[in-house]
Coordinates of C-alpha atoms in Angstrom, one line a residue:
M1 CA -166.8 -55.8 -29.7
K2 CA -164.8 -53.0 -28.1
K3 CA -161.1 -53.2 -28.0
P4 CA -159.4 -53.4 -24.6
F5 CA -158.5 -50.2 -22.9
K6 CA -154.8 -49.8 -22.7
L7 CA -152.4 -47.2 -21.2
L8 CA -151.4 -44.3 -23.5
T9 CA -147.7 -44.1 -24.0
T10 CA -145.4 -42.0 -26.0
G11 CA -144.6 -45.0 -28.2
T12 CA -148.1 -46.2 -28.9
L13 CA -149.6 -42.8 -29.8
A14 CA -146.5 -41.6 -31.6
A15 CA -146.6 -44.8 -33.8
A16 CA -150.2 -44.2 -34.5
L17 CA -149.7 -40.5 -35.5
L18 CA -146.5 -40.9 -37.5
F19 CA -147.1 -44.2 -39.3
T20 CA -150.8 -44.4 -40.1
G21 CA -150.5 -42.0 -43.0
S22 CA -154.3 -41.3 -42.7
A23 CA -155.6 -38.3 -44.6
L24 CA -158.8 -36.3 -44.0
T25 CA -161.2 -35.6 -46.8
S26 CA -162.8 -32.6 -45.1
G27 CA -161.9 -29.2 -46.5
K28 CA -163.8 -27.4 -43.6
A29 CA -162.0 -24.4 -42.1
F30 CA -161.3 -24.1 -38.4
A31 CA -164.3 -23.1 -36.2
D32 CA -164.2 -19.6 -34.7
E33 CA -163.4 -21.2 -31.3
A34 CA -160.6 -23.4 -32.7
V35 CA -157.0 -22.7 -32.3
T36 CA -155.3 -20.0 -34.5
A37 CA -151.7 -19.4 -35.3
T38 CA -149.6 -17.5 -32.8
A39 CA -148.2 -14.1 -33.7
S40 CA -144.7 -15.6 -34.2
L41 CA -145.8 -18.3 -36.7
Q42 CA -147.4 -17.2 -40.0
A43 CA -150.9 -18.7 -40.4
D44 CA -150.2 -19.8 -44.0
S45 CA -146.7 -21.2 -43.2
F46 CA -145.9 -24.9 -43.8
A47 CA -145.1 -25.3 -40.1
N48 CA -148.4 -24.0 -39.0
Q49 CA -150.2 -26.3 -41.6
L50 CA -148.4 -29.3 -40.1
I51 CA -149.6 -28.4 -36.7
N52 CA -153.2 -27.8 -37.9
Y53 CA -153.2 -31.2 -39.6
H54 CA -152.1 -33.1 -36.6
L55 CA -154.6 -31.2 -34.4
S56 CA -157.4 -32.3 -36.8
I57 CA -156.6 -36.1 -36.4
L58 CA -156.3 -36.1 -32.6
A59 CA -159.6 -37.9 -32.0
K60 CA -159.0 -40.7 -34.6
D61 CA -155.4 -41.4 -33.7
A62 CA -156.0 -41.2 -30.0
A63 CA -158.7 -43.9 -30.5
Q64 CA -156.2 -46.1 -32.3
A65 CA -153.5 -45.5 -29.7
T66 CA -155.7 -46.3 -26.7
G67 CA -157.4 -49.3 -28.2
Q68 CA -160.8 -47.7 -27.6
D69 CA -163.6 -47.8 -30.1
E70 CA -163.5 -44.7 -32.3
D71 CA -167.3 -44.6 -32.6
D72 CA -167.6 -44.5 -28.8
I73 CA -165.2 -41.6 -28.6
R74 CA -167.0 -39.7 -31.3
D75 CA -170.3 -40.3 -29.7
A76 CA -168.9 -38.9 -26.4
L77 CA -167.5 -35.9 -28.3
A78 CA -170.9 -35.3 -29.9
T79 CA -172.4 -34.9 -26.4
G80 CA -170.0 -32.0 -25.7
Q81 CA -167.2 -34.0 -23.9
T82 CA -163.6 -33.0 -24.3
L83 CA -161.1 -35.5 -25.8
P84 CA -159.6 -36.3 -22.4
E85 CA -163.1 -36.9 -21.0
A86 CA -164.1 -39.1 -24.0
T87 CA -160.9 -41.3 -23.7
G88 CA -160.5 -41.3 -19.9
I89 CA -157.0 -40.0 -20.2
S90 CA -155.9 -36.9 -18.3
S91 CA -155.1 -33.7 -20.2
A92 CA -151.7 -33.6 -18.7
D93 CA -150.8 -37.2 -19.8
M94 CA -152.2 -36.6 -23.3
L95 CA -150.4 -33.3 -23.6
A96 CA -147.1 -34.9 -22.6
D97 CA -147.6 -37.7 -25.1
L98 CA -148.8 -35.6 -28.0
T99 CA -146.3 -32.7 -27.8
P100 CA -143.2 -34.7 -28.8
I101 CA -145.1 -36.1 -31.8
L102 CA -146.0 -32.7 -33.2
T103 CA -142.6 -31.3 -32.5
F104 CA -140.9 -34.3 -34.1
D105 CA -142.8 -33.6 -37.3
L106 CA -141.6 -30.0 -37.2
H107 CA -138.0 -31.2 -36.8
K108 CA -138.5 -33.6 -39.7
A109 CA -139.9 -30.8 -41.9
F110 CA -136.8 -28.8 -41.0
S111 CA -134.5 -31.7 -42.0
Y112 CA -136.3 -31.8 -45.3
G113 CA -135.6 -28.1 -45.8
L114 CA -139.3 -27.2 -45.8
I115 CA -139.2 -24.9 -42.7
S116 CA -136.5 -22.8 -41.0
S117 CA -135.0 -23.3 -37.6
D118 CA -136.8 -20.1 -36.4
E119 CA -140.1 -21.7 -37.5
V120 CA -139.3 -24.9 -35.6
Q121 CA -138.8 -22.8 -32.4
A122 CA -142.0 -20.8 -33.1
G123 CA -143.8 -24.0 -33.9
E124 CA -142.8 -25.7 -30.6
T125 CA -144.3 -22.7 -28.7
A126 CA -147.4 -22.9 -30.8
V127 CA -147.8 -26.6 -30.3
A128 CA -148.0 -26.2 -26.5
D129 CA -150.6 -23.5 -26.7
Q130 CA -152.7 -25.1 -29.4
L131 CA -152.7 -28.6 -27.9
N132 CA -153.8 -27.2 -24.6
S133 CA -156.7 -25.4 -26.3
A134 CA -157.6 -28.4 -28.4
L135 CA -157.7 -30.7 -25.4
A136 CA -159.9 -28.3 -23.5
A137 CA -162.3 -27.9 -26.5
K138 CA -165.8 -29.5 -26.5
G139 CA -166.2 -32.3 -29.0
N140 CA -168.0 -30.2 -31.6
L141 CA -165.3 -27.5 -31.4
L142 CA -162.2 -29.7 -32.0
P143 CA -160.2 -28.3 -34.8
T144 CA -160.6 -29.7 -38.4
A145 CA -158.1 -29.5 -41.2
D146 CA -158.5 -26.9 -44.0
S147 CA -157.3 -27.8 -47.5
N148 CA -153.8 -26.3 -47.0
A149 CA -153.2 -28.4 -43.9
I150 CA -154.1 -31.6 -45.9
L151 CA -151.9 -30.5 -48.9
A152 CA -149.0 -30.0 -46.5
H153 CA -149.5 -33.4 -45.0
L154 CA -149.6 -35.0 -48.4
V155 CA -146.2 -33.4 -49.3
M156 CA -144.8 -34.7 -46.1
S157 CA -146.2 -38.2 -46.7
R158 CA -144.6 -38.5 -50.1
L159 CA -141.2 -37.3 -48.8
D160 CA -141.5 -39.8 -45.9
N161 CA -142.2 -42.7 -48.3
I162 CA -139.7 -41.9 -51.0
V163 CA -137.6 -45.0 -50.3
R164 CA -140.6 -47.3 -50.3
D165 CA -142.0 -45.7 -53.5
T166 CA -138.6 -46.1 -55.2
A167 CA -138.6 -49.7 -54.2
N168 CA -142.1 -50.2 -55.6
Y169 CA -141.3 -48.6 -59.0
A170 CA -137.9 -50.3 -59.3
R171 CA -139.5 -53.7 -58.2
K172 CA -136.9 -54.1 -55.5
D173 CA -137.0 -55.0 -51.8
Q174 CA -137.0 -51.9 -49.7
N175 CA -134.1 -53.2 -47.6
D176 CA -132.1 -53.5 -50.8
V177 CA -132.7 -49.9 -51.7
K178 CA -131.6 -48.9 -48.1
E179 CA -128.5 -51.0 -48.5
D180 CA -127.7 -49.2 -51.8
L181 CA -128.1 -45.8 -50.0
R182 CA -125.7 -47.0 -47.2
Q183 CA -123.2 -47.8 -49.9
G184 CA -123.4 -44.2 -51.2
K185 CA -125.7 -44.7 -54.2
S186 CA -128.5 -42.4 -55.0
L187 CA -132.2 -43.5 -55.3
V188 CA -131.9 -43.0 -59.0
Q189 CA -128.9 -45.3 -59.2
S190 CA -130.7 -47.8 -57.0
A191 CA -133.5 -47.8 -59.5
A192 CA -131.1 -48.3 -62.4
R193 CA -133.5 -50.8 -64.2
L194 CA -135.8 -47.8 -64.9
D195 CA -135.2 -45.6 -68.0
P196 CA -133.3 -42.3 -67.3
G197 CA -135.8 -39.8 -65.8
E198 CA -138.5 -42.5 -65.2
L199 CA -138.1 -42.6 -61.4
K200 CA -138.4 -38.8 -61.3
D201 CA -141.5 -38.9 -63.4
D202 CA -143.1 -41.6 -61.4
L203 CA -142.5 -40.0 -58.0
L204 CA -143.6 -36.5 -59.1
N205 CA -146.7 -38.0 -60.7
L206 CA -147.6 -39.7 -57.5
L207 CA -147.3 -36.4 -55.6
K208 CA -149.4 -34.6 -58.3
Q209 CA -152.1 -37.3 -58.2
D210 CA -152.4 -37.0 -54.4
L211 CA -152.7 -33.2 -54.5
Q212 CA -155.0 -33.2 -57.5
F213 CA -157.4 -35.5 -55.7
E214 CA -157.9 -32.9 -53.0
V215 CA -158.7 -30.3 -55.7
N216 CA -161.1 -32.5 -57.6
M217 CA -162.8 -34.2 -54.7
N218 CA -162.5 -31.9 -51.7
G219 CA -162.5 -28.4 -53.1
A220 CA -158.8 -27.5 -52.5
S221 CA -157.6 -24.5 -54.5
Q222 CA -155.7 -25.4 -57.7
A223 CA -153.3 -22.6 -57.1
D224 CA -152.6 -24.0 -53.6
A225 CA -152.1 -27.5 -55.0
N226 CA -149.7 -26.1 -57.6
R227 CA -147.8 -24.2 -54.9
Y228 CA -147.4 -27.4 -52.8
Y229 CA -146.5 -29.5 -55.8
T230 CA -143.7 -27.1 -56.7
L231 CA -142.4 -27.3 -53.1
G232 CA -142.7 -31.1 -52.8
A233 CA -141.4 -31.8 -56.3
S234 CA -138.2 -29.8 -55.8
K235 CA -137.4 -31.8 -52.6
L236 CA -138.2 -35.1 -54.2
A237 CA -135.8 -34.3 -57.1
D238 CA -133.1 -33.3 -54.6
F239 CA -133.5 -36.4 -52.5
M240 CA -133.6 -38.9 -55.3
N241 CA -130.3 -37.6 -56.7
T242 CA -128.5 -37.3 -53.3
P243 CA -125.8 -40.0 -52.9
G244 CA -126.3 -41.9 -49.7
Y245 CA -129.6 -40.1 -48.9
N246 CA -130.6 -40.9 -45.3
P247 CA -134.3 -41.1 -45.0
D248 CA -134.0 -41.1 -41.2
S249 CA -132.4 -37.6 -41.3
V250 CA -134.1 -36.0 -38.4
K251 CA -131.3 -35.0 -36.2
L252 CA -132.4 -35.1 -32.6
A253 CA -130.4 -35.6 -29.4
A254 CA -129.7 -39.2 -28.4
A255 CA -132.3 -40.4 -25.9
D256 CA -131.4 -40.4 -22.2
L257 CA -132.6 -43.8 -21.5
G258 CA -132.0 -43.4 -17.8
K259 CA -134.4 -40.5 -17.6
I260 CA -137.0 -42.5 -19.5
V261 CA -136.7 -45.4 -17.0
D262 CA -136.8 -42.9 -14.1
N263 CA -139.8 -41.2 -15.6
R264 CA -141.7 -44.5 -15.9
L265 CA -140.8 -45.4 -12.3
S266 CA -142.0 -42.0 -11.1
H267 CA -145.4 -42.9 -12.5
V268 CA -145.6 -46.2 -10.7
V269 CA -148.4 -45.1 -8.3
I270 CA -150.5 -43.5 -11.1
D271 CA -150.0 -46.6 -13.3
T272 CA -151.0 -48.9 -10.5
A273 CA -154.2 -46.9 -10.0
F274 CA -154.8 -47.1 -13.8
F275 CA -154.3 -50.8 -14.2
A276 CA -156.1 -51.8 -11.0
R277 CA -158.9 -49.3 -11.8
K278 CA -158.6 -47.6 -8.5
D279 CA -158.5 -44.0 -7.4
E280 CA -154.9 -42.7 -7.0
K281 CA -155.7 -41.5 -3.5
D282 CA -156.7 -45.1 -2.5
V283 CA -153.3 -46.4 -3.8
W284 CA -151.5 -43.8 -1.7
D285 CA -153.6 -44.7 1.4
G286 CA -152.7 -48.4 0.8
L287 CA -149.0 -47.5 0.7
Q288 CA -149.3 -45.4 3.9
Q289 CA -150.9 -48.5 5.6
G290 CA -147.8 -50.5 4.7
K291 CA -149.1 -52.4 1.7
S292 CA -147.2 -53.1 -1.5
L293 CA -148.4 -51.9 -4.9
V294 CA -148.9 -55.6 -5.8
A295 CA -151.1 -56.1 -2.7
I296 CA -153.0 -52.9 -3.5
A297 CA -153.7 -54.2 -7.0
A298 CA -154.9 -57.6 -5.6
N299 CA -157.8 -57.6 -8.1
L300 CA -155.2 -58.3 -10.9
D301 CA -153.9 -61.8 -11.5
P302 CA -150.5 -62.7 -9.9
G303 CA -147.7 -61.1 -11.9
E304 CA -150.2 -59.1 -14.0
L305 CA -149.3 -55.7 -12.6
K306 CA -145.6 -56.2 -13.2
D307 CA -146.3 -57.5 -16.8
K308 CA -148.4 -54.5 -17.6
M309 CA -145.9 -51.9 -16.3
S310 CA -143.0 -53.7 -17.9
A311 CA -144.8 -53.6 -21.2
V312 CA -145.3 -49.9 -20.9
L313 CA -141.6 -49.4 -20.2
R314 CA -140.7 -51.7 -23.1
Q315 CA -142.9 -49.6 -25.4
D316 CA -141.3 -46.3 -24.3
L317 CA -137.8 -47.7 -24.9
D318 CA -138.6 -49.4 -28.2
F319 CA -140.1 -46.1 -29.5
E320 CA -136.8 -44.4 -28.9
V321 CA -135.2 -47.2 -31.0
A322 CA -137.8 -46.7 -33.8
M323 CA -137.0 -43.0 -33.8
G324 CA -133.3 -43.7 -34.3
L325 CA -132.5 -42.1 -31.0
T326 CA -130.8 -45.1 -29.4
T327 CA -129.7 -48.7 -30.3
Q328 CA -131.7 -51.8 -29.5
E329 CA -128.8 -53.1 -27.4
D330 CA -128.9 -50.0 -25.2
A331 CA -132.7 -50.1 -25.0
N332 CA -132.5 -53.7 -23.9
K333 CA -129.9 -52.9 -21.1
A334 CA -132.1 -50.0 -19.9
Y335 CA -135.1 -52.2 -19.9
A336 CA -133.4 -54.9 -17.9
N337 CA -132.3 -52.3 -15.4
G338 CA -135.7 -50.7 -15.2
A339 CA -137.6 -54.0 -15.0
A340 CA -135.4 -55.0 -12.0
K341 CA -136.1 -51.8 -10.2
L342 CA -139.7 -52.0 -11.0
S343 CA -140.0 -55.5 -9.5
V344 CA -138.5 -54.3 -6.3
I345 CA -140.7 -51.2 -6.1
L346 CA -143.9 -53.2 -6.7
N347 CA -143.2 -55.6 -3.9
T348 CA -141.9 -53.0 -1.4
P349 CA -144.4 -52.6 1.6
G350 CA -145.2 -48.9 2.0
Y351 CA -143.1 -47.9 -1.0
S352 CA -142.4 -44.1 -0.9
P353 CA -141.2 -42.5 -4.2
A354 CA -138.0 -40.4 -4.0
V355 CA -139.9 -37.4 -5.2
K356 CA -142.0 -37.6 -2.0
S357 CA -138.9 -37.6 0.2
V358 CA -138.8 -33.8 0.8
S359 CA -138.0 -31.8 3.9
H360 CA -140.6 -31.6 6.7
A361 CA -142.7 -28.4 6.5
D362 CA -142.5 -25.7 9.1
L363 CA -146.2 -25.4 9.7
Q364 CA -145.8 -22.6 12.2
Q365 CA -144.1 -20.6 9.6
I366 CA -147.0 -21.2 7.3
V367 CA -149.4 -20.0 10.0
Q368 CA -147.3 -16.9 10.6
S369 CA -147.1 -16.2 6.9
R370 CA -150.9 -16.2 6.7
I371 CA -151.1 -13.9 9.7
G372 CA -148.5 -11.6 8.1
R373 CA -150.8 -11.4 5.0
V374 CA -154.1 -11.0 6.8
I375 CA -154.4 -7.3 5.8
N376 CA -153.6 -8.1 2.2
D377 CA -156.0 -11.0 2.2
T378 CA -158.7 -8.8 3.7
A379 CA -158.2 -6.3 0.8
V380 CA -158.3 -9.1 -1.7
F381 CA -161.5 -10.7 -0.4
G382 CA -163.1 -7.4 0.4
K383 CA -162.2 -6.0 -3.0
K384 CA -160.5 -2.9 -1.6
E385 CA -157.1 -1.3 -1.9
E386 CA -154.8 -2.4 0.8
K387 CA -154.0 1.1 1.8
D388 CA -157.7 1.6 2.4
V389 CA -157.8 -1.3 4.7
V390 CA -154.8 0.1 6.6
N391 CA -156.6 3.4 6.9
D392 CA -159.7 1.7 8.3
L393 CA -157.5 0.0 11.0
R394 CA -155.9 3.4 11.9
E395 CA -159.5 4.7 12.4
G396 CA -160.1 1.9 14.9
K397 CA -162.1 -0.4 12.7
T398 CA -161.7 -4.2 12.7
L399 CA -160.7 -6.1 9.5
V400 CA -164.3 -7.6 9.5
E401 CA -165.7 -4.1 9.5
S402 CA -163.3 -3.0 6.8
A403 CA -164.6 -5.9 4.6
A404 CA -168.2 -4.8 5.3
K405 CA -169.3 -5.7 1.8
L406 CA -168.8 -9.4 2.6
D407 CA -171.6 -11.3 4.4
S408 CA -171.3 -11.9 8.1
G409 CA -168.7 -14.5 8.8
E410 CA -167.5 -14.6 5.2
L411 CA -164.1 -13.0 5.8
K412 CA -163.3 -15.5 8.5
E413 CA -164.4 -18.4 6.4
K414 CA -162.3 -17.2 3.4
I415 CA -159.1 -16.5 5.4
L416 CA -159.3 -19.8 7.3
N417 CA -160.0 -21.7 4.1
V418 CA -156.7 -20.4 2.7
L419 CA -154.9 -21.5 5.8
R420 CA -156.6 -24.9 5.6
Q421 CA -155.6 -25.4 2.0
E422 CA -152.0 -24.5 2.5
L423 CA -151.6 -26.9 5.4
D424 CA -153.4 -29.7 3.6
F425 CA -151.2 -29.1 0.7
Q426 CA -148.2 -29.9 2.9
V427 CA -149.9 -33.1 3.9
S428 CA -150.5 -34.1 0.3
L429 CA -146.7 -33.8 -0.3
N430 CA -145.9 -35.9 2.7
R431 CA -144.2 -32.9 4.3
A432 CA -146.5 -33.1 7.4
T433 CA -149.0 -35.5 8.9
Q434 CA -152.7 -34.8 9.0
E435 CA -152.6 -34.6 12.8
E436 CA -149.8 -32.0 12.7
A437 CA -151.7 -30.0 10.1
D438 CA -154.9 -30.1 12.1
K439 CA -153.1 -28.9 15.2
A440 CA -151.4 -26.0 13.3
Y441 CA -154.8 -25.1 11.8
A442 CA -156.5 -25.0 15.2
D443 CA -153.7 -22.7 16.5
G444 CA -153.7 -20.5 13.4
A445 CA -157.5 -20.3 13.2
A446 CA -157.8 -19.1 16.8
K447 CA -155.1 -16.4 16.2
L448 CA -156.6 -15.2 12.9
T449 CA -160.1 -15.1 14.3
D450 CA -158.9 -12.9 17.1
I451 CA -156.9 -10.7 14.7
I452 CA -159.8 -10.0 12.3
N453 CA -162.0 -8.9 15.2
T454 CA -159.5 -6.7 16.9
P455 CA -160.3 -2.9 16.5
G456 CA -157.4 -1.0 15.1
Y457 CA -155.3 -4.2 14.6
A458 CA -151.6 -3.4 14.2
P459 CA -149.3 -6.2 13.1
A460 CA -146.4 -6.7 15.5
S461 CA -144.0 -6.1 12.6
T462 CA -145.0 -2.5 12.4
T463 CA -142.8 -1.8 15.4
Q464 CA -139.8 -3.5 13.9
T465 CA -137.9 -3.8 10.6
V466 CA -139.1 -6.6 8.4
D467 CA -136.7 -9.4 7.5
L468 CA -136.6 -9.0 3.7
E469 CA -134.3 -12.0 3.4
S470 CA -137.1 -14.2 4.8
I471 CA -139.5 -12.8 2.1
I472 CA -137.0 -13.8 -0.6
N473 CA -136.6 -17.3 0.9
N474 CA -140.3 -17.7 1.1
R475 CA -140.7 -16.9 -2.6
I476 CA -137.9 -19.3 -3.4
S477 CA -139.6 -22.0 -1.4
R478 CA -142.8 -21.4 -3.4
V479 CA -141.2 -21.3 -6.8
I480 CA -142.4 -24.8 -7.8
N481 CA -145.9 -24.1 -6.7
D482 CA -145.8 -20.7 -8.4
T483 CA -144.7 -22.4 -11.6
A484 CA -147.6 -24.8 -11.4
V485 CA -150.1 -22.0 -10.8
F486 CA -148.8 -19.7 -13.6
G487 CA -148.3 -22.7 -16.0
S488 CA -151.8 -24.1 -15.2
K489 CA -150.3 -27.5 -14.2
D490 CA -150.5 -29.7 -11.1
E491 CA -147.5 -29.3 -8.9
K492 CA -146.8 -33.1 -9.1
D493 CA -146.4 -32.7 -12.9
V494 CA -143.9 -29.9 -12.4
L495 CA -142.0 -32.1 -10.0
A496 CA -142.1 -34.9 -12.5
D497 CA -140.7 -32.5 -15.2
L498 CA -137.8 -31.5 -12.8
S499 CA -137.1 -35.2 -12.1
Q500 CA -136.7 -35.6 -15.9
G501 CA -134.1 -32.9 -16.0
K502 CA -136.3 -30.1 -17.3
T503 CA -136.1 -26.5 -16.1
L504 CA -139.1 -24.7 -14.5
V505 CA -139.2 -22.5 -17.6
Q506 CA -139.5 -25.7 -19.8
S507 CA -142.2 -27.1 -17.5
A508 CA -144.2 -23.9 -18.0
A509 CA -143.8 -24.2 -21.8
K510 CA -147.4 -23.0 -22.4
L511 CA -146.3 -19.5 -21.3
D512 CA -144.7 -17.1 -23.7
S513 CA -140.9 -16.8 -23.6
G514 CA -139.9 -14.8 -20.5
E515 CA -143.4 -14.8 -19.1
L516 CA -142.7 -17.2 -16.2
K517 CA -139.7 -15.0 -15.1
E518 CA -141.8 -11.9 -15.4
K519 CA -144.7 -13.4 -13.3
V520 CA -142.4 -14.9 -10.6
L521 CA -140.4 -11.7 -10.2
N522 CA -143.5 -9.5 -10.2
V523 CA -144.8 -11.4 -7.1
L524 CA -141.5 -10.8 -5.3
R525 CA -141.6 -7.1 -6.3
Q526 CA -145.1 -6.7 -5.0
E527 CA -144.3 -8.4 -1.7
L528 CA -141.3 -6.2 -1.1
D529 CA -143.1 -3.0 -2.1
F530 CA -145.9 -3.9 0.2
Q531 CA -143.4 -3.8 3.1
V532 CA -142.3 -0.4 2.0
S533 CA -145.9 0.8 1.9
L534 CA -146.3 -0.3 5.5
N535 CA -143.1 1.5 6.5
H536 CA -141.5 -1.9 7.4
A537 CA -138.6 -1.3 5.0
T538 CA -137.1 1.5 3.0
Q539 CA -137.4 1.6 -0.8
A540 CA -133.6 1.3 -1.0
D541 CA -133.6 -1.9 1.1
A542 CA -136.5 -3.3 -0.9
D543 CA -134.7 -2.6 -4.2
K544 CA -131.5 -4.2 -2.9
A545 CA -133.5 -7.3 -1.7
Y546 CA -135.3 -7.4 -5.1
A547 CA -132.0 -7.4 -7.0
E548 CA -130.7 -10.2 -4.8
G549 CA -133.9 -12.3 -4.9
S550 CA -134.5 -11.8 -8.6
A551 CA -131.0 -13.1 -9.4
K552 CA -131.6 -16.2 -7.4
L553 CA -135.0 -16.8 -8.8
V554 CA -133.8 -16.4 -12.4
D555 CA -131.1 -18.9 -11.8
I556 CA -133.5 -21.3 -10.2
I557 CA -136.1 -21.3 -12.9
N558 CA -133.4 -22.0 -15.5
T559 CA -131.7 -24.8 -13.6
P560 CA -132.3 -28.2 -15.2
G561 CA -133.7 -30.6 -12.6
Y562 CA -133.8 -28.0 -9.9
T563 CA -134.1 -29.5 -6.4
P564 CA -135.4 -27.3 -3.6
N565 CA -133.8 -27.1 -0.2
K566 CA -130.3 -27.7 -1.6

């Protein structure tokens, strides 16, 4: 019988990954299509092996975390589905839940003295890139662990369990060993019933047995096993002789429980759709009709939606307690506060999340912006240089004639489709009604159709100086959308990241360091230079505007929790 499907949370998946202690027996190397180390992280480094190991157990541990049948997931993967397709969990949600688990392991390895702080930073960058690739990979191309990845995992496992192993060999309760450590004793002193040197021999022998098993049974190199044994043995010897050794020594910032609660509340519409097995769009439609989330999820038993969502919030907060990032008392207070807010939200007719409460869009400005870019769009769609399109117009041709390589009517269709998408996007963000968008589209479509069929079309702006400030402001207004595009994310996910206090640079973490800044500023540079090429501005004015705009944009993309239209 299949296990019930449950919502993936940071807590559930993290617990599965960090505490199952499962080890693979495969010594197979990565497939050619699988993820490789980034240039900033050595392929044979301990940090990279930790990442590789975790990538190799994504399918198994995701099955445990979601409550789905592992065989069903593997059968789906065998047909060529990706892991998100096989589990029914979006790539964005799975990425958000898996990333902190892998980075936590890197921080733990750093606390053990196994990797450097530079490797932690390089590893965090590698995690984002490699997870994205792994989640997009077909089932038969998911990464598998090579022998070094498994050996690194075994070293970590022995270090993770040093207190438990000491308790076993000393025949003591694990809590008594922890109490001895809190009193300043070492593990050797806690195991005083053993002969001198016996605990060390026992612990090192346990590590050697684990590593030797991989050599004898799975083909790992004896030289590699010896190398990992030397590394692990030195750490075990240090830890067992450290007075007051703290096994929970990963030093991470205390959890911001308010942000965790707010993040859960920001997902209330998505979670309702999930638990009620509805399309998210249908939930939004129900809210716009004045229904409450409870009413929309009427197929659930009374109180069931609240119970399910409260349980998810509880798991998220308890996970922070388990990681030592907060106290149970603080988690309980945060839960009580969040559960109360959740109850109100679920029963509010026509509930509208705060993230949706944004300024009303100027649809005419969007239409004018598209008209202002019609020559550029013609060049893009017609696969020509913009200056060549401008020359065609000066010769008396129409934009349709300039894009003669397109089929009849194709230029019109493409240009109007861009306008339609931009207007509908404003509707999706509740910045305009569908009626307003349709009216603006009709107006813009008529103007654009007339323009592309006008011989020798000359934009009105050719007779006047362009407002470079408006170009800067337009780019600033689109910085969240640009981040989503360049970071290959949905805009709502970028908004969610900002609501959690992240910067736009952090939201686009899959990009290389500095890459988001480079891409955003390059767009601004191109738009300003385009005005110079049309003689709408001097190069000096464009350079001055670029300096001003780039300073603002750099500040914006590095502002935690940036809110537009401040």
